[in-house]
XYZ file of C-alpha atoms in Angstrom:
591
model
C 8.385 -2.366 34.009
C 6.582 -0.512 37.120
C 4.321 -2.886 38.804
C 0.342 -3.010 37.780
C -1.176 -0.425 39.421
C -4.548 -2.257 39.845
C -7.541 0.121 38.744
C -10.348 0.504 41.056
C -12.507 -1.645 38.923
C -15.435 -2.953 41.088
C -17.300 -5.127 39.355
C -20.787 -3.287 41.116
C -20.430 -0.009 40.537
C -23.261 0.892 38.064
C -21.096 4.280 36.620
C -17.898 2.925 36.481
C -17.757 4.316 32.761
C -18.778 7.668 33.494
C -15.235 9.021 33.872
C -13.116 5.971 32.854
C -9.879 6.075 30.808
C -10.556 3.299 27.835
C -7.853 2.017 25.928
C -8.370 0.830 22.566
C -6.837 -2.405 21.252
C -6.592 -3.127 17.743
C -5.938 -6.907 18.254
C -4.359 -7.805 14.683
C -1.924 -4.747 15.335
C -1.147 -5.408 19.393
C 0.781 -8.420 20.311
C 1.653 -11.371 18.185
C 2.051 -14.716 20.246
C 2.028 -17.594 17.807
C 4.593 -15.399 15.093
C 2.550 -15.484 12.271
C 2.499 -11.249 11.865
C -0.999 -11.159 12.938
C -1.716 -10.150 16.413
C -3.751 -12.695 18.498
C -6.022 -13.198 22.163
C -2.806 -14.945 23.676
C -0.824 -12.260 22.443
C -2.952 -9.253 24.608
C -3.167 -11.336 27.396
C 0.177 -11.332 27.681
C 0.522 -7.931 27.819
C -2.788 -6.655 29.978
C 0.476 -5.909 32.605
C 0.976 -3.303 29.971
C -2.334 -1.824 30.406
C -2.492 -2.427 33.987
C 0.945 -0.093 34.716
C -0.361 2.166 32.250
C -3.094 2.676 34.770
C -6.580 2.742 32.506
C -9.806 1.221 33.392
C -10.836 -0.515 30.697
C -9.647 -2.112 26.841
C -11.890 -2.065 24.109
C -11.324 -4.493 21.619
C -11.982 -3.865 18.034
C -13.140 -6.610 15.879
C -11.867 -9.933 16.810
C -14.798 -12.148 15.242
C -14.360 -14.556 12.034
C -13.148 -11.967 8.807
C -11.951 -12.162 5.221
C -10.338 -8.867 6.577
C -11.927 -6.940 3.498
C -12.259 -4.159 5.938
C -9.916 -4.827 8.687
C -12.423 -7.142 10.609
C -15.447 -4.950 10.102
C -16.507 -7.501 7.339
C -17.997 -10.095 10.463
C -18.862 -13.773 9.395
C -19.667 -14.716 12.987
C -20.571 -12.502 15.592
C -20.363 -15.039 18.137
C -16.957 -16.509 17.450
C -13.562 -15.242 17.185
C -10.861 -15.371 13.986
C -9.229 -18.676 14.585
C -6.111 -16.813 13.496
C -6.149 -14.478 16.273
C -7.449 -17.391 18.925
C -10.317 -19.541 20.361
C -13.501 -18.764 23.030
C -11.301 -20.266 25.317
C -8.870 -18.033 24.648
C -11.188 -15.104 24.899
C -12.515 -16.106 28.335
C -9.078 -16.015 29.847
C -8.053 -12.544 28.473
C -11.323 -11.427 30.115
C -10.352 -13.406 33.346
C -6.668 -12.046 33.085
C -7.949 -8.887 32.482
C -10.872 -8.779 35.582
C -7.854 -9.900 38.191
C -5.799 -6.920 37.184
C -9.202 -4.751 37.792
C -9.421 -3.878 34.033
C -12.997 -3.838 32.387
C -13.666 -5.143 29.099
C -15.294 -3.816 25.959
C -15.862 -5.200 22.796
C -16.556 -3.990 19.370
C -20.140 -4.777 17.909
C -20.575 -4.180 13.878
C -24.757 -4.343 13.591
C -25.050 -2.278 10.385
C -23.426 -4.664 8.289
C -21.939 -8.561 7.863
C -19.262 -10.085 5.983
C -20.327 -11.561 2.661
C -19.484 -14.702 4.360
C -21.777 -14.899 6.548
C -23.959 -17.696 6.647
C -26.886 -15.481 6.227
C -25.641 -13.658 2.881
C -24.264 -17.116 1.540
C -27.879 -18.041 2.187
C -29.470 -14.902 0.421
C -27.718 -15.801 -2.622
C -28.487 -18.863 -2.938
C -32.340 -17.669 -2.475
C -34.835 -16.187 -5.168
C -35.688 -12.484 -4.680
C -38.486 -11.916 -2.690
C -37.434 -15.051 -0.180
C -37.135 -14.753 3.623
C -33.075 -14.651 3.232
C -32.794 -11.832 1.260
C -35.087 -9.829 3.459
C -32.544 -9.601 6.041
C -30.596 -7.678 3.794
C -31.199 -4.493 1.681
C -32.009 -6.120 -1.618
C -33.691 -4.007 -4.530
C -34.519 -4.395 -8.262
C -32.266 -2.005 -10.404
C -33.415 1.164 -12.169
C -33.075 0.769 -16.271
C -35.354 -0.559 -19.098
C -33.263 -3.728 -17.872
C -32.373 -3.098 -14.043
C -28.991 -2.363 -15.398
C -28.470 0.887 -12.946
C -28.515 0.647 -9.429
C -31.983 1.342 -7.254
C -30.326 5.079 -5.879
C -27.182 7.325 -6.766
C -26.210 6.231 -2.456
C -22.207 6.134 -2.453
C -20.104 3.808 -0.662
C -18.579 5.546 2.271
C -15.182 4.020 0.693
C -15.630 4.998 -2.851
C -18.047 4.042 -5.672
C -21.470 3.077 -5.912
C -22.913 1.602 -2.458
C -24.930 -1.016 -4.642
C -23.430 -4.197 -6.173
C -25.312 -6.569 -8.560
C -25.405 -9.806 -7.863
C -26.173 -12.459 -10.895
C -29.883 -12.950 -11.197
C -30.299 -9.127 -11.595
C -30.735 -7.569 -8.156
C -28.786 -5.263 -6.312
C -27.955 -4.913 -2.542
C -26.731 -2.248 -0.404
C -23.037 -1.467 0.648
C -22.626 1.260 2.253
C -19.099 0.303 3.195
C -16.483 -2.696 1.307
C -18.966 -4.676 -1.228
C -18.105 -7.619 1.208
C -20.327 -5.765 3.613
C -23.533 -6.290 3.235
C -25.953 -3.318 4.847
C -28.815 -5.311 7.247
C -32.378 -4.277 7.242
C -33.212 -3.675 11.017
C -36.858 -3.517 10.285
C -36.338 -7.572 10.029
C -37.435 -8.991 13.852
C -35.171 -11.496 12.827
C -32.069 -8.878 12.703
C -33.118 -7.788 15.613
C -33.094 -10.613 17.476
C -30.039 -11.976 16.593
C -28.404 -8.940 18.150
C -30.295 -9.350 21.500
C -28.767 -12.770 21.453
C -25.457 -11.262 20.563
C -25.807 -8.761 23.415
C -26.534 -11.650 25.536
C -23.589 -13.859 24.663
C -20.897 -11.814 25.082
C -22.477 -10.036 28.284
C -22.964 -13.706 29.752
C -19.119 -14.327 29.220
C -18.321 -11.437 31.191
C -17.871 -8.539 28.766
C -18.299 -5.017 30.408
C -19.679 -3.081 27.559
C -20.032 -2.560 24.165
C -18.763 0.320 21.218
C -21.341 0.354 18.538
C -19.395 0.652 15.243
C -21.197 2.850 12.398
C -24.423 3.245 15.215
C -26.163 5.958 13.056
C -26.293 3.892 10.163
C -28.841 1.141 11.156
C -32.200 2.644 10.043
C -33.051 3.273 6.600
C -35.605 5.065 4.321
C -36.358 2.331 2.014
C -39.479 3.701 1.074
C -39.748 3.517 -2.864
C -38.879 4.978 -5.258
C -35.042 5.107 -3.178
C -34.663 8.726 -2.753
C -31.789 10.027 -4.586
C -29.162 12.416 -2.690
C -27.219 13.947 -5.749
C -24.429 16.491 -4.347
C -25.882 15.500 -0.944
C -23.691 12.497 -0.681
C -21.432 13.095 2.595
C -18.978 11.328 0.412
C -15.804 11.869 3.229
C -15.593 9.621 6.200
C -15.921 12.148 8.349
C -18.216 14.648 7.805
C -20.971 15.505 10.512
C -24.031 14.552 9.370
C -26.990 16.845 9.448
C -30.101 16.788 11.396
C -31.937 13.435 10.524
C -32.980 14.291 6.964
C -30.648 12.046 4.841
C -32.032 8.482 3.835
C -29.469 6.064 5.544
C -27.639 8.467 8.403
C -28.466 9.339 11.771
C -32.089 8.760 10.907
C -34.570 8.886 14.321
C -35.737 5.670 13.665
C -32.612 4.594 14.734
C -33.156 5.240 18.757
C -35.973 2.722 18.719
C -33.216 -0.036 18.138
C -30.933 1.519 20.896
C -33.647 2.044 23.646
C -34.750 -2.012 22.891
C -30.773 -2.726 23.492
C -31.191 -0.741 26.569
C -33.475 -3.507 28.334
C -31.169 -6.502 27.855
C -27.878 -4.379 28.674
C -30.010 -3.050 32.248
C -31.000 -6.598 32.570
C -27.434 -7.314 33.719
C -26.025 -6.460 37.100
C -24.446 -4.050 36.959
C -25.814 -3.465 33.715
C -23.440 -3.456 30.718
C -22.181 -0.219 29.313
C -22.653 1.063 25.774
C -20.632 3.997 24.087
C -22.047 4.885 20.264
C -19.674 5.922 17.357
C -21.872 8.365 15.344
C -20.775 10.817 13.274
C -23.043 13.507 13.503
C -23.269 16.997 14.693
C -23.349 17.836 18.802
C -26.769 18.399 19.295
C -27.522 14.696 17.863
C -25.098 12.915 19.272
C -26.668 13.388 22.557
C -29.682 11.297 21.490
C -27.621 8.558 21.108
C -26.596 8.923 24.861
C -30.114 9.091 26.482
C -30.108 6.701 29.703
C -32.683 4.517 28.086
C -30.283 4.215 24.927
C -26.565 3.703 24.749
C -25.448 6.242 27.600
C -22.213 7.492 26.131
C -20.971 8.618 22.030
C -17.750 9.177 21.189
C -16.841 13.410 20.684
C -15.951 13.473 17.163
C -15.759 17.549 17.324
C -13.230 17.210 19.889
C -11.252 15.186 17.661
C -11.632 17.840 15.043
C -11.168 20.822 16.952
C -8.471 22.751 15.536
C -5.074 23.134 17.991
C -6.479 26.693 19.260
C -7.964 27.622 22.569
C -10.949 29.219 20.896
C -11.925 26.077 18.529
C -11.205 24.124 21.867
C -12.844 26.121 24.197
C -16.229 26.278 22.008
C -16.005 22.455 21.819
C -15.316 21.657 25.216
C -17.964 24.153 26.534
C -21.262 22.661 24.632
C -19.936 18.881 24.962
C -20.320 19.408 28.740
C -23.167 21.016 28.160
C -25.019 18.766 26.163
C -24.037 15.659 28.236
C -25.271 17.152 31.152
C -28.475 18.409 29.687
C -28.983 14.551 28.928
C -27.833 12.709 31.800
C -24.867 11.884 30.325
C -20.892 11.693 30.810
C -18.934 13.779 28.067
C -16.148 11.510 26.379
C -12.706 13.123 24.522
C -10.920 11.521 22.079
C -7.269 12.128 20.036
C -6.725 9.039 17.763
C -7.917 6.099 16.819
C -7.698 3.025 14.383
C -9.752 5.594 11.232
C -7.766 8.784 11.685
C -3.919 10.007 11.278
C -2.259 9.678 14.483
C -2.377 13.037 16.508
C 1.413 12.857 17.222
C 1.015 13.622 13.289
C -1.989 15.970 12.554
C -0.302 18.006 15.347
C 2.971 18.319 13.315
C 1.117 19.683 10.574
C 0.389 23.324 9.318
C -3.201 24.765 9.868
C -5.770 23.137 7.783
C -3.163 20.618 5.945
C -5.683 17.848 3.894
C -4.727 15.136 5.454
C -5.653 12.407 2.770
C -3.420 14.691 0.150
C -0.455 14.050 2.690
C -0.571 10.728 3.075
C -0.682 10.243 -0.811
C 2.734 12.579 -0.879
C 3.999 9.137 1.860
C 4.379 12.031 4.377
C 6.402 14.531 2.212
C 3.991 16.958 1.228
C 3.945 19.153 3.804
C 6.803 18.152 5.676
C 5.734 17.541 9.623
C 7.195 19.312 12.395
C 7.154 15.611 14.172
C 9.351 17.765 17.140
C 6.530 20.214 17.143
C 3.955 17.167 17.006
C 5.323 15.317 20.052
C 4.945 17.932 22.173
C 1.335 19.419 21.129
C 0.399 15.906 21.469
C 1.439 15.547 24.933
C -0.150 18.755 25.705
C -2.717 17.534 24.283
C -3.388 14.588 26.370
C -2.915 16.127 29.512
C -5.577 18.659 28.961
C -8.404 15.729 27.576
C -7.206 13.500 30.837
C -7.915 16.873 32.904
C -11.499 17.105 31.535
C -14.673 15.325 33.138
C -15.849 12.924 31.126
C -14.472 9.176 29.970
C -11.235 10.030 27.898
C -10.645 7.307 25.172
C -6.842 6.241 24.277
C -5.970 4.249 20.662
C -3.139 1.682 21.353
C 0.585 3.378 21.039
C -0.729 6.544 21.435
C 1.319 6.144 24.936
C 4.745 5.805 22.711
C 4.485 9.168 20.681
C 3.904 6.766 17.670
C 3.559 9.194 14.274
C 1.593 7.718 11.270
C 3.294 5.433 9.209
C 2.880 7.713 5.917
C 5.330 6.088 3.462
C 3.547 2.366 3.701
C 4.145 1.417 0.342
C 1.459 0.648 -2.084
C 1.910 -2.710 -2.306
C 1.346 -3.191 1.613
C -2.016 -1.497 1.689
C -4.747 -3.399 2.996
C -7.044 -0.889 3.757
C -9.921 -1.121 0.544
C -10.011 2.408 0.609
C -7.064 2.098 -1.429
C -8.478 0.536 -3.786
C -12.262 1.562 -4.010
C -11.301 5.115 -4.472
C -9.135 4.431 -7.702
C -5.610 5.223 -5.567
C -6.989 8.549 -4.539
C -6.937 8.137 -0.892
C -4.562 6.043 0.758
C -6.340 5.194 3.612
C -6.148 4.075 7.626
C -2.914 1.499 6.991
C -0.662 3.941 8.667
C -2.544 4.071 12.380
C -3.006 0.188 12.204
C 0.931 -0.567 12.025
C 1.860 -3.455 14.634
C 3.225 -1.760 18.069
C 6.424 -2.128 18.787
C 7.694 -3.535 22.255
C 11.732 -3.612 22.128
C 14.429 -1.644 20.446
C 14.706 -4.714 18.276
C 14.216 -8.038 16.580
C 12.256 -8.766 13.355
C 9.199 -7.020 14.685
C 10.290 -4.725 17.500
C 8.843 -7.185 20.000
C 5.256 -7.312 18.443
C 5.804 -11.166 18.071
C 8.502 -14.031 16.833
C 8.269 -13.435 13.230
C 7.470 -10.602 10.555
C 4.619 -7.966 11.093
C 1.474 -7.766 8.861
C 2.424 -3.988 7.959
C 5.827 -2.867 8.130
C 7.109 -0.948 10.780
C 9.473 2.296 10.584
C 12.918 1.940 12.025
C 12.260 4.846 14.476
C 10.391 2.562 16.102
C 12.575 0.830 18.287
C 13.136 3.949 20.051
C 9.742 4.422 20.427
C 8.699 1.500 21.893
C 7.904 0.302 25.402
C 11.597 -1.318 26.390
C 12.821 2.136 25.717
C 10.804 4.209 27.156
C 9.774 2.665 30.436
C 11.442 4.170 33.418
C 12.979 7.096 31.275
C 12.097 10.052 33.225
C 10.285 12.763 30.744
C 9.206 9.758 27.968
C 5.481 9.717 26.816
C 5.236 6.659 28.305
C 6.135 7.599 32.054
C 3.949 11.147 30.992
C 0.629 8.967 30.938
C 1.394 6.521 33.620
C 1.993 9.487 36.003
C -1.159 11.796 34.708
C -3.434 8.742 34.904
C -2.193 7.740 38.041
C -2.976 11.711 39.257
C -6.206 11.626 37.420
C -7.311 9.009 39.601
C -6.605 10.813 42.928
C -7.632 14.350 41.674
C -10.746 13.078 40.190
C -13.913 14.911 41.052
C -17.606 15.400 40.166
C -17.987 15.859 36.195
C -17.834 20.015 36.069
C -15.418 22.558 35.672
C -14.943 25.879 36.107
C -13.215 28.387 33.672
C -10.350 30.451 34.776
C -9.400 31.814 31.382
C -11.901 34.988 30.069
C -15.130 33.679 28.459
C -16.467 34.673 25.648
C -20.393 34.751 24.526
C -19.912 32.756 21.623
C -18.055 29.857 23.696
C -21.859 28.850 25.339
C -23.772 28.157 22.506
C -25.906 25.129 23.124
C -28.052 23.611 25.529
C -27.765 25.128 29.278
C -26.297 22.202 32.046
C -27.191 23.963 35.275
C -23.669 23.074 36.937
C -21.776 21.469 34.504
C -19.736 24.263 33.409
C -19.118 27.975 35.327
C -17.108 30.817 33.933
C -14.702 32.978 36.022
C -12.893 36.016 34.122
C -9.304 36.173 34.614
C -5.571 36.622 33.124
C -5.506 34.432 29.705
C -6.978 34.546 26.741
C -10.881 34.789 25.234
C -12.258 31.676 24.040
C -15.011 31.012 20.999
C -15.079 30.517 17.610
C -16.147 27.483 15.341
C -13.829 24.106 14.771
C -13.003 23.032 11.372
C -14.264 20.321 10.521
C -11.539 17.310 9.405
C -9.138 20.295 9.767
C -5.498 19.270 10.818
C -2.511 21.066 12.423
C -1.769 24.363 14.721
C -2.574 27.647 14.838
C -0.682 30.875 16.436
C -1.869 33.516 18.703
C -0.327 35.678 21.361
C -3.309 35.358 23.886
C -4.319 31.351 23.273
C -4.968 29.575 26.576
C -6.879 27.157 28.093
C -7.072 27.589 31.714
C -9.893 25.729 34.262
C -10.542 24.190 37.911
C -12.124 21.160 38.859
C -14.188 20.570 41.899
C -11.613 19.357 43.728
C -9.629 22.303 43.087
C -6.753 21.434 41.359
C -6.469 23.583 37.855
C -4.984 22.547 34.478
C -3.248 25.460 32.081
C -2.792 24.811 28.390
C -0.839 27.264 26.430
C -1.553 26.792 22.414
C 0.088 30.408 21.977
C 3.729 31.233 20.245
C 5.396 32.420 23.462
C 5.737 31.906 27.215
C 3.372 32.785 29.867
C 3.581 33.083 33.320
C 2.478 30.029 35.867
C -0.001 30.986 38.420
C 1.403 30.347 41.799
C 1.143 26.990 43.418
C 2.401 23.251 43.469
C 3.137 22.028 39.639
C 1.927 18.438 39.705
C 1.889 17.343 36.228
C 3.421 18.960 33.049
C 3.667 17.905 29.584
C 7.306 19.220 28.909
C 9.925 20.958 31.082
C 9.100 24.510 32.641
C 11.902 27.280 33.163
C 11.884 30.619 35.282
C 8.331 30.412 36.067
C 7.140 30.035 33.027
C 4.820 27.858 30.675
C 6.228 27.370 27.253
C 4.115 27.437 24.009
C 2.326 24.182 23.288
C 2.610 22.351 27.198
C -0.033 21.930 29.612
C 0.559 21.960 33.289
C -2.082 20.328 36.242
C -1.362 22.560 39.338
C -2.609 23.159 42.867
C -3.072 27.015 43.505
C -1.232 28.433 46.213
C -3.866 28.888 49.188
């Protein structure tokens, strides 16, 4: 392995996040040190060399805390402990110091819309008469029905079925994820407080920032009668929700919460970081990343976007745009532990519905995977090429595909099961990384693996693929070690023709200029949830960045011609001048 090339991480700088590379750790799925198939705190610390050659700024952990693992280790009994199966506080506070002397930051996952049914505070709900102090922390109603018998609202789970469950003595309480997950009602001070301190305790133990899971969900029109949302359900888990009107998403209230976060995270020198996951449309997301509220929201459109320059383009354009217009840093992201792989939904034809293929274990279309490696690649090197923090899910560095064909009887996810076996679920991003060609779990640990893993993952893994000239491995180490010396203000300037339709949004004076020349026009709309490629003769993506270095993508069916200049960075191999379809290139123009 290449030695740690330290990150610039100083421990002061205030906007250190601002155009950061994060890498996300699942931590059941990373490294397993004790061999029990579950990936532990010892485990990651182990491998934070990993992470350190790789050359990113920061790890953000997903959920490490006590879990029944109903929904991966969403379902949180303690927010201020950790799974004694994946380690101990001790063991957390010496990943973090591990991970501060190789100049990494850390972030951790915070869960505030819901708790595991575990939790002392549920356990303590049910033991307590309606009306009492306990349930109040929670959304508990009386049912609808001559005898309460039908739940308060028609509100669906986000993973199937009703989002109310009745518990004996005849009331109901909100779900709007697992039934082990309990929704919170943040007009309760006490909520609220018990956050601050949960702010405050991991902060105090050195923790860099925080990713706010579900963060539009908090606030809640509970006003009664429970408003019913018939066909109005935003029943997938990803659509974009729409502009504050729907009882439990993305409601306005919500901000209040987020700008009273704001004071204990600036209360910290340098104050802690906070990046939202909201899924909701462009021009609310950037409420979410006000200065006085979390700063920074993951791009879900991006994520989206269709494999065309135009869908990109449009996308790209008003993200800047918006972030700009509120102080904010854009963010890009590919994968990550609640979508296919992009390795995979790159392999795919246009449009491809992406739950029906994983039910078909893969089959149904068959992928290109050849075809999906290297749009992937190309992929990355244009989102590490734009300003903004770029976010990178754990393997995504190996080329790893979705495991499809998990078979049913390894499914953990309780999408499975909520939704009757109609969707199969996240199981297949989550498998445990592998490390070696071989051994019972490719290197992931001593013993077995808590999903299984493919056989074409030995030769995916990081013992193969370090050193290799031309791997995806050695493809991010060298464009994040470029990113960091090419790295300029957070602008760009087109190269490729613009189109009217590609600006549509708020103005950023200086966050984005348009130049016309050779390439093709840019616009149209992004499909949302859409998967796979499309074609086009004229389908490029073509900018500068301040400090004058360009990147090219070409998402078009044949060759084009490379602009003269020095080729720094490409995503596959280049012949006779040219740039074949589906590889980006970073260049420096000839002067």
């Amino acid at each position: 392995m290449l030695a740690p090339a330290v990150a610039d991480a100083s421990s002061q700088d205030p906007n250190w996040w601002r155009q950061a590379v994060i890498y996300q750790v699942y931590p059941r799925s990373f490294a397993d040190s004790d061999g029990d198939g579950i990936g532990d705190l010892p485990g990651l610390t182990g491998r934070l060399t990993h992470l350190a050659s790789l050359g990113v700024d920061a790890l953000w952990l997903s959920p490490f805390y006590p879990s029944e693992l109903a929904d991966g280790g969403y379902d949180v009994a303690d927010f201020r402990d950790v799974d004694p199966r994946l380690g101990t506080l001790a063991d957390f506070d010496a990943m973090v110091a591990e991970a501060h002397r190789l100049g990494l930051k850390i972030l951790v996952d915070l869960v505030p819309n819901h708790t595991s049914d575990q939790h002392v505070w549920f356990q303590e709900a049910l033991a307590s008469p309606p009306g009492s102090a306990a349930r109040a922390r929670y959304v508990f109603r009386d049912g609808r029905g001559e005898n309460g018998e039908l739940p308060p609202s028609d509100w669906v789970s986000r993973f199937g079925g009703s989002a109310w469950k009745r518990v004996p003595d005849g009331q109901w309480y909100l779900h709007l994820f697992a039934p082990e997950q309990p929704d919170l009602d943040w007009t309760n001070e006490e909520v609220r407080e018990d956050f601050r301190r949960t702010l405050r305790f991991w902060s105090d133990r050195g923790v860099d920032g925080f990713r706010i899971d579900v963060a539009h969900g908090l606030a809640k029109d509970l006003t009664e009668p429970l408003r019913d949302m018939g066909d109005n359900q935003f029943k997938g888990d990803h659509d974009l929700m729409p502009d504050g009107t729907h009882p439990h998403w993305d409601r306005d209230e919500v901000h209040e919460i987020y700008r009273d976060w704001r004071i204990v995270l600036d209360s910290y020198d340098p104050p802690r970081m906070a990046v939202a996951e909201a899924w909701v449309k462009n021009s609310r997301r950037v409420l979410y990343t006000r200065p006085d509220e979390l700063g920074q929201a993951f791009n879900f459109e991006y994520l989206q976007a269709e494999w065309t320059a135009p869908a990109l383009r449009k996308v790209i354009t008003e993200s800047l745009a918006t972030a700009a217009a509120a102080g904010a840093s854009a963010t890009w992201v590919l994968s990550n532990h609640d979508v296919v792989r992009h390795a995979s939904r790159l392999a795919l034809p246009l449009g491809t519905d992406t739950d029906a293929w994983l039910l078909s274990d893969g089959k149904d279309p068959a992928p290109d995977l050849e075809s999906g490696l290297r749009r992937a690649r190309a992929a990355t090197l244009l989102m590490l090429a734009l300003p903004g923090a770029s976010y990178v899910y754990q393997g995504e560095e190996l080329g790893l595909p979705e495991v499809a064909d998990l078979p049913a009887e390894a499914l953990q996810d309780p999408v499975w099961e909520n939704t009757g076996h109609t969707r199969k679920g996240r199981d297949g991003c989550r498998v445990p990384l592998p490390w070696t060609r071989g051994g019972t779990s490719y290197g992931f640990g001593p013993g077995g693996a808590w999903l299984p893993q493919p056989p074409v993952f030995g030769e995916l893994s990081v013992a193969a693929q370090d050193g290799v000239e031309g791997s995806t491995l050695e493809l991010y180490r060298a464009a994040l070690r470029l990113r960091r010396e090419l790295q300029g203000d957070e602008s760009l300037e087109w190269l490729s023709a613009p189109d009217e339709t590609a600006a549509e949004g708020p103005a950023a004076d200086g966050a984005v200029a348009d130049r016309t020349s050779e390439g093709g026009a840019a616009g149209g709309a992004a499909a949302d949830g859409a998967a796979g490629t499309g074609t086009g003769t004229a389908d490029l993506i073509h900018f500068r960045r301040s400090t004058g270095w360009q990147c090219l993508a070409n998402l078009s069916d044949r060759p084009v011609s490379l602009p003269a200049g020095e080729v720094l960075l490409a995503s596959g191999p280049l012949t006779g001048g040219q740039l074949p379809p589906d590889t980006t290139v970073w260049l420096r123009a000839a002067r």
